[in-house]
Amino acid sequence: MIVLIAPEKDIPNEIETLQRLFKEGLEYYHFRKPEKNYEEHVAYLNQIDEQYHDRIVTHYFHELINEFKLKGIHFQEQKRIDALENGSEYFIGLNMIGKTMSSSFHEPSVLANCDIEFDYHLLSPIFSSISKKGYEGRGFDVNHIDKTIIGMGGINTDTVQETLALGFQGIGVLGGVWNAENPVASFKNIKSHYKECTE
């Protein structure tokens, strides 16, 4: 699976580019906009063709899944620690039927020992980040962990094969698409390369 993370700050033609990415087969879009408030989240989602809402996973304002037919919710590391310490109480009022639940991790040992059953886990940084300067890759090998883990950090066509060899069941991309001169062409390249490596 390929997960595309939203650019933290809005970029020119972002929604238009995103709709084209969905048309090219993007199935997991992680809607991560830390600086947007609830109303801005709603306004952003309202600009996206409704047929693609079920491919969007929200990082903030999890109650959005009650208003939009989203794919699921994601927990940043601190949010997971804070919210899920409360157990099932966190989910009261959230319509989670048929929705995915995922979380971010930065240490394989924490991921391996996590008791919460997430549908998939994002682990980073595998390679040095394209979008965050000074975020050095750590080359985690997760072949020994029996969970669905998506590798993030420095993922582009050159690192797809190595990521899969390290035991990851998918790739998470941010800078490899959004920082490219042509994000759609870059996504198509990564996608076809990923397909070749997994066939």
mmCIF file of C-alpha atoms in Angstrom:
data_model
loop_
_atom_site.group_PDB
_atom_site.id
_atom_site.type_symbol
_atom_site.label_atom_id
_atom_site.label_comp_id
_atom_site.label_asym_id
_atom_site.label_seq_id
_atom_site.Cartn_x
_atom_site.Cartn_y
_atom_site.Cartn_z
ATOM 1 C CA MET A 1 0.000 0.000 0.000
ATOM 2 C CA ILE A 2 1.044 3.573 -0.646
ATOM 3 C CA VAL A 3 0.164 6.280 1.866
ATOM 4 C CA LEU A 4 0.482 9.912 0.815
ATOM 5 C CA ILE A 5 0.793 12.458 3.620
ATOM 6 C CA ALA A 6 -0.577 15.967 3.051
ATOM 7 C CA PRO A 7 1.900 18.845 2.887
ATOM 8 C CA GLU A 8 1.858 20.526 6.297
ATOM 9 C CA LYS A 9 1.290 23.974 4.796
ATOM 10 C CA ASP A 10 -1.004 24.482 1.801
ATOM 11 C CA ILE A 11 0.745 24.633 -1.553
ATOM 12 C CA PRO A 12 -0.462 26.180 -4.847
ATOM 13 C CA ASN A 13 -3.061 24.071 -6.708
ATOM 14 C CA GLU A 14 -3.051 21.519 -3.894
ATOM 15 C CA ILE A 15 -6.688 20.415 -4.162
ATOM 16 C CA GLU A 16 -6.525 20.198 -7.955
ATOM 17 C CA THR A 17 -3.319 18.122 -7.719
ATOM 18 C CA LEU A 18 -4.874 15.912 -5.054
ATOM 19 C CA GLN A 19 -7.940 15.179 -7.218
ATOM 20 C CA ARG A 20 -5.594 14.146 -10.036
ATOM 21 C CA LEU A 21 -3.676 11.896 -7.641
ATOM 22 C CA PHE A 22 -6.938 10.198 -6.635
ATOM 23 C CA LYS A 23 -7.696 9.674 -10.336
ATOM 24 C CA GLU A 24 -4.268 8.037 -10.690
ATOM 25 C CA GLY A 25 -5.196 5.506 -8.009
ATOM 26 C CA LEU A 26 -4.174 7.093 -4.696
ATOM 27 C CA GLU A 27 -6.038 5.079 -2.031
ATOM 28 C CA TYR A 28 -4.657 6.384 1.263
ATOM 29 C CA TYR A 29 -4.428 10.147 1.746
ATOM 30 C CA HIS A 30 -3.420 11.229 5.240
ATOM 31 C CA PHE A 31 -5.001 14.617 5.873
ATOM 32 C CA ARG A 32 -2.457 16.182 8.222
ATOM 33 C CA LYS A 33 -2.776 19.954 8.577
ATOM 34 C CA PRO A 34 -1.670 20.881 12.120
ATOM 35 C CA GLU A 35 -2.246 24.604 11.647
ATOM 36 C CA LYS A 36 -5.835 24.317 10.384
ATOM 37 C CA ASN A 37 -8.733 24.654 12.821
ATOM 38 C CA TYR A 38 -11.932 22.600 12.642
ATOM 39 C CA GLU A 39 -13.706 24.979 10.228
ATOM 40 C CA GLU A 40 -10.665 25.006 7.921
ATOM 41 C CA HIS A 41 -10.599 21.208 7.952
ATOM 42 C CA VAL A 42 -14.255 21.161 6.909
ATOM 43 C CA ALA A 43 -13.652 23.765 4.176
ATOM 44 C CA TYR A 44 -10.717 21.717 2.811
ATOM 45 C CA LEU A 45 -12.753 18.498 2.690
ATOM 46 C CA ASN A 46 -15.665 20.294 1.029
ATOM 47 C CA GLN A 47 -13.387 21.182 -1.897
ATOM 48 C CA ILE A 48 -12.619 17.520 -2.590
ATOM 49 C CA ASP A 49 -14.933 15.488 -4.794
ATOM 50 C CA GLU A 50 -17.128 13.406 -2.473
ATOM 51 C CA GLN A 51 -16.353 10.202 -4.357
ATOM 52 C CA TYR A 52 -12.798 10.390 -2.950
ATOM 53 C CA HIS A 53 -13.688 11.024 0.697
ATOM 54 C CA ASP A 54 -13.445 7.327 1.523
ATOM 55 C CA ARG A 55 -9.710 7.462 0.723
ATOM 56 C CA ILE A 56 -8.983 10.184 3.298
ATOM 57 C CA VAL A 57 -7.658 9.531 6.805
ATOM 58 C CA THR A 58 -7.767 12.483 9.201
ATOM 59 C CA HIS A 59 -5.001 13.189 11.733
ATOM 60 C CA TYR A 60 -6.841 15.942 13.601
ATOM 61 C CA PHE A 61 -10.482 16.425 14.623
ATOM 62 C CA HIS A 62 -11.375 12.747 14.540
ATOM 63 C CA GLU A 63 -15.063 13.681 14.849
ATOM 64 C CA LEU A 64 -14.902 14.599 11.137
ATOM 65 C CA ILE A 65 -15.570 10.918 10.418
ATOM 66 C CA ASN A 66 -19.125 11.463 11.668
ATOM 67 C CA GLU A 67 -19.726 14.230 9.121
ATOM 68 C CA PHE A 68 -17.807 12.966 6.098
ATOM 69 C CA LYS A 69 -17.518 9.448 4.694
ATOM 70 C CA LEU A 70 -13.792 9.289 5.443
ATOM 71 C CA LYS A 71 -11.563 6.226 5.369
ATOM 72 C CA GLY A 72 -10.491 6.504 8.991
ATOM 73 C CA ILE A 73 -8.528 8.252 11.715
ATOM 74 C CA HIS A 74 -4.843 8.478 12.535
ATOM 75 C CA PHE A 75 -3.106 9.054 15.847
ATOM 76 C CA GLN A 76 0.104 11.071 15.971
ATOM 77 C CA GLU A 77 2.432 9.593 18.600
ATOM 78 C CA GLN A 78 1.547 12.007 21.426
ATOM 79 C CA LYS A 79 -2.165 11.858 20.612
ATOM 80 C CA ARG A 80 -2.036 8.068 20.839
ATOM 81 C CA ILE A 81 -0.382 8.252 24.242
ATOM 82 C CA ASP A 82 -2.834 10.874 25.547
ATOM 83 C CA ALA A 83 -6.090 9.630 24.045
ATOM 84 C CA LEU A 84 -5.691 5.909 24.155
ATOM 85 C CA GLU A 85 -4.610 5.891 27.780
ATOM 86 C CA ASN A 86 -8.344 6.535 28.328
ATOM 87 C CA GLY A 87 -9.179 3.236 26.665
ATOM 88 C CA SER A 88 -12.474 2.879 24.815
ATOM 89 C CA GLU A 89 -13.842 6.127 26.298
ATOM 90 C CA TYR A 90 -12.038 8.046 23.564
ATOM 91 C CA PHE A 91 -14.267 6.455 20.928
ATOM 92 C CA ILE A 92 -17.612 7.329 22.517
ATOM 93 C CA GLY A 93 -19.505 9.337 19.919
ATOM 94 C CA LEU A 94 -17.197 8.373 17.043
ATOM 95 C CA ASN A 95 -18.765 6.283 14.294
ATOM 96 C CA MET A 96 -15.879 3.859 13.727
ATOM 97 C CA ILE A 97 -17.818 1.131 11.901
ATOM 98 C CA GLY A 98 -15.837 0.115 8.817
ATOM 99 C CA LYS A 99 -13.185 2.788 9.469
ATOM 100 C CA THR A 100 -9.416 2.333 9.651
ATOM 101 C CA MET A 101 -7.313 3.289 12.648
ATOM 102 C CA SER A 102 -3.580 3.889 12.352
ATOM 103 C CA SER A 103 -0.788 5.525 14.323
ATOM 104 C CA SER A 104 2.714 6.984 13.963
ATOM 105 C CA PHE A 105 5.764 5.467 15.649
ATOM 106 C CA HIS A 106 9.442 6.400 15.747
ATOM 107 C CA GLU A 107 10.844 3.332 17.552
ATOM 108 C CA PRO A 108 10.304 -0.271 16.352
ATOM 109 C CA SER A 109 10.315 -1.551 19.950
ATOM 110 C CA VAL A 110 7.443 0.774 20.948
ATOM 111 C CA LEU A 111 5.514 -0.335 17.860
ATOM 112 C CA ALA A 112 6.151 -4.024 18.541
ATOM 113 C CA ASN A 113 5.006 -3.695 22.167
ATOM 114 C CA CYS A 114 1.918 -1.564 21.473
ATOM 115 C CA ASP A 115 -1.200 -3.422 22.677
ATOM 116 C CA ILE A 116 -3.649 -1.405 20.593
ATOM 117 C CA GLU A 117 -4.708 -3.126 17.388
ATOM 118 C CA PHE A 118 -4.143 -0.616 14.610
ATOM 119 C CA ASP A 119 -4.932 -1.509 11.011
ATOM 120 C CA TYR A 120 -1.483 -0.255 10.034
ATOM 121 C CA HIS A 121 1.429 1.622 11.589
ATOM 122 C CA LEU A 122 3.630 4.391 10.150
ATOM 123 C CA LEU A 123 7.265 4.084 11.212
ATOM 124 C CA SER A 124 9.836 6.785 10.477
ATOM 125 C CA PRO A 125 12.450 7.839 9.548
ATOM 126 C CA ILE A 126 13.683 4.955 7.403
ATOM 127 C CA PHE A 127 15.871 7.124 5.176
ATOM 128 C CA SER A 128 16.815 10.774 5.566
ATOM 129 C CA SER A 129 13.709 12.878 5.059
ATOM 130 C CA ILE A 130 13.070 14.754 1.809
ATOM 131 C CA SER A 131 10.655 17.223 3.419
ATOM 132 C CA LYS A 132 12.310 17.748 6.827
ATOM 133 C CA LYS A 133 15.921 18.889 6.761
ATOM 134 C CA GLY A 134 18.205 17.220 9.295
ATOM 135 C CA TYR A 135 15.789 14.321 9.870
ATOM 136 C CA GLU A 136 18.319 11.483 9.508
ATOM 137 C CA GLY A 137 17.245 8.023 8.346
ATOM 138 C CA ARG A 138 17.673 5.082 10.716
ATOM 139 C CA GLY A 139 17.186 2.139 8.344
ATOM 140 C CA PHE A 140 14.877 0.191 10.673
ATOM 141 C CA ASP A 141 14.525 -3.517 9.866
ATOM 142 C CA VAL A 142 11.044 -4.741 10.841
ATOM 143 C CA ASN A 143 11.094 -8.228 9.349
ATOM 144 C CA HIS A 144 10.707 -9.648 12.883
ATOM 145 C CA ILE A 145 7.540 -7.647 13.748
ATOM 146 C CA ASP A 146 4.275 -9.337 12.786
ATOM 147 C CA LYS A 147 2.238 -6.180 12.145
ATOM 148 C CA THR A 148 1.347 -4.124 9.061
ATOM 149 C CA ILE A 149 4.042 -1.447 9.018
ATOM 150 C CA ILE A 150 4.422 1.362 6.476
ATOM 151 C CA GLY A 151 7.915 2.813 6.073
ATOM 152 C CA MET A 152 8.281 6.592 5.930
ATOM 153 C CA GLY A 153 11.109 9.085 5.531
ATOM 154 C CA GLY A 154 13.090 9.607 2.347
ATOM 155 C CA ILE A 155 10.825 7.410 0.219
ATOM 156 C CA ASN A 156 11.150 7.860 -3.538
ATOM 157 C CA THR A 157 11.673 5.545 -6.530
ATOM 158 C CA ASP A 158 15.281 4.893 -5.427
ATOM 159 C CA THR A 159 14.358 3.636 -1.951
ATOM 160 C CA VAL A 160 11.145 1.633 -2.565
ATOM 161 C CA GLN A 161 12.843 -1.740 -3.050
ATOM 162 C CA GLU A 162 15.092 -1.331 -0.021
ATOM 163 C CA THR A 163 12.104 -0.331 2.135
ATOM 164 C CA LEU A 164 10.240 -3.514 1.206
ATOM 165 C CA ALA A 165 13.372 -5.592 1.834
ATOM 166 C CA LEU A 166 13.474 -4.185 5.383
ATOM 167 C CA GLY A 167 10.116 -5.866 6.036
ATOM 168 C CA PHE A 168 7.675 -3.015 5.406
ATOM 169 C CA GLN A 169 4.294 -3.817 3.835
ATOM 170 C CA GLY A 170 3.960 -0.408 2.256
ATOM 171 C CA ILE A 171 5.460 3.031 1.812
ATOM 172 C CA GLY A 172 4.538 6.456 3.104
ATOM 173 C CA VAL A 173 5.384 9.396 0.883
ATOM 174 C CA LEU A 174 5.407 13.148 1.485
ATOM 175 C CA GLY A 175 8.361 15.078 0.023
ATOM 176 C CA GLY A 176 8.862 12.464 -2.723
ATOM 177 C CA VAL A 177 5.576 13.661 -4.245
ATOM 178 C CA TRP A 178 4.824 17.171 -2.996
ATOM 179 C CA ASN A 179 8.397 18.500 -3.374
ATOM 180 C CA ALA A 180 8.647 17.188 -6.947
ATOM 181 C CA GLU A 181 8.365 19.529 -9.900
ATOM 182 C CA ASN A 182 5.421 17.449 -11.121
ATOM 183 C CA PRO A 183 3.753 15.741 -8.111
ATOM 184 C CA VAL A 184 1.374 13.656 -10.248
ATOM 185 C CA ALA A 185 4.161 12.301 -12.484
ATOM 186 C CA SER A 186 6.267 11.584 -9.401
ATOM 187 C CA PHE A 187 3.408 9.670 -7.749
ATOM 188 C CA LYS A 188 2.822 7.645 -10.928
ATOM 189 C CA ASN A 189 6.546 6.785 -11.034
ATOM 190 C CA ILE A 190 6.630 5.709 -7.406
ATOM 191 C CA LYS A 191 3.415 3.727 -7.849
ATOM 192 C CA SER A 192 4.641 1.813 -10.910
ATOM 193 C CA HIS A 193 7.997 1.157 -9.243
ATOM 194 C CA TYR A 194 6.217 -0.091 -6.119
ATOM 195 C CA LYS A 195 4.057 -2.387 -8.275
ATOM 196 C CA GLU A 196 7.153 -3.856 -9.962
ATOM 197 C CA CYS A 197 8.778 -4.497 -6.569
ATOM 198 C CA THR A 198 5.720 -6.244 -5.135
ATOM 199 C CA GLU A 199 4.699 -8.446 -8.073
#
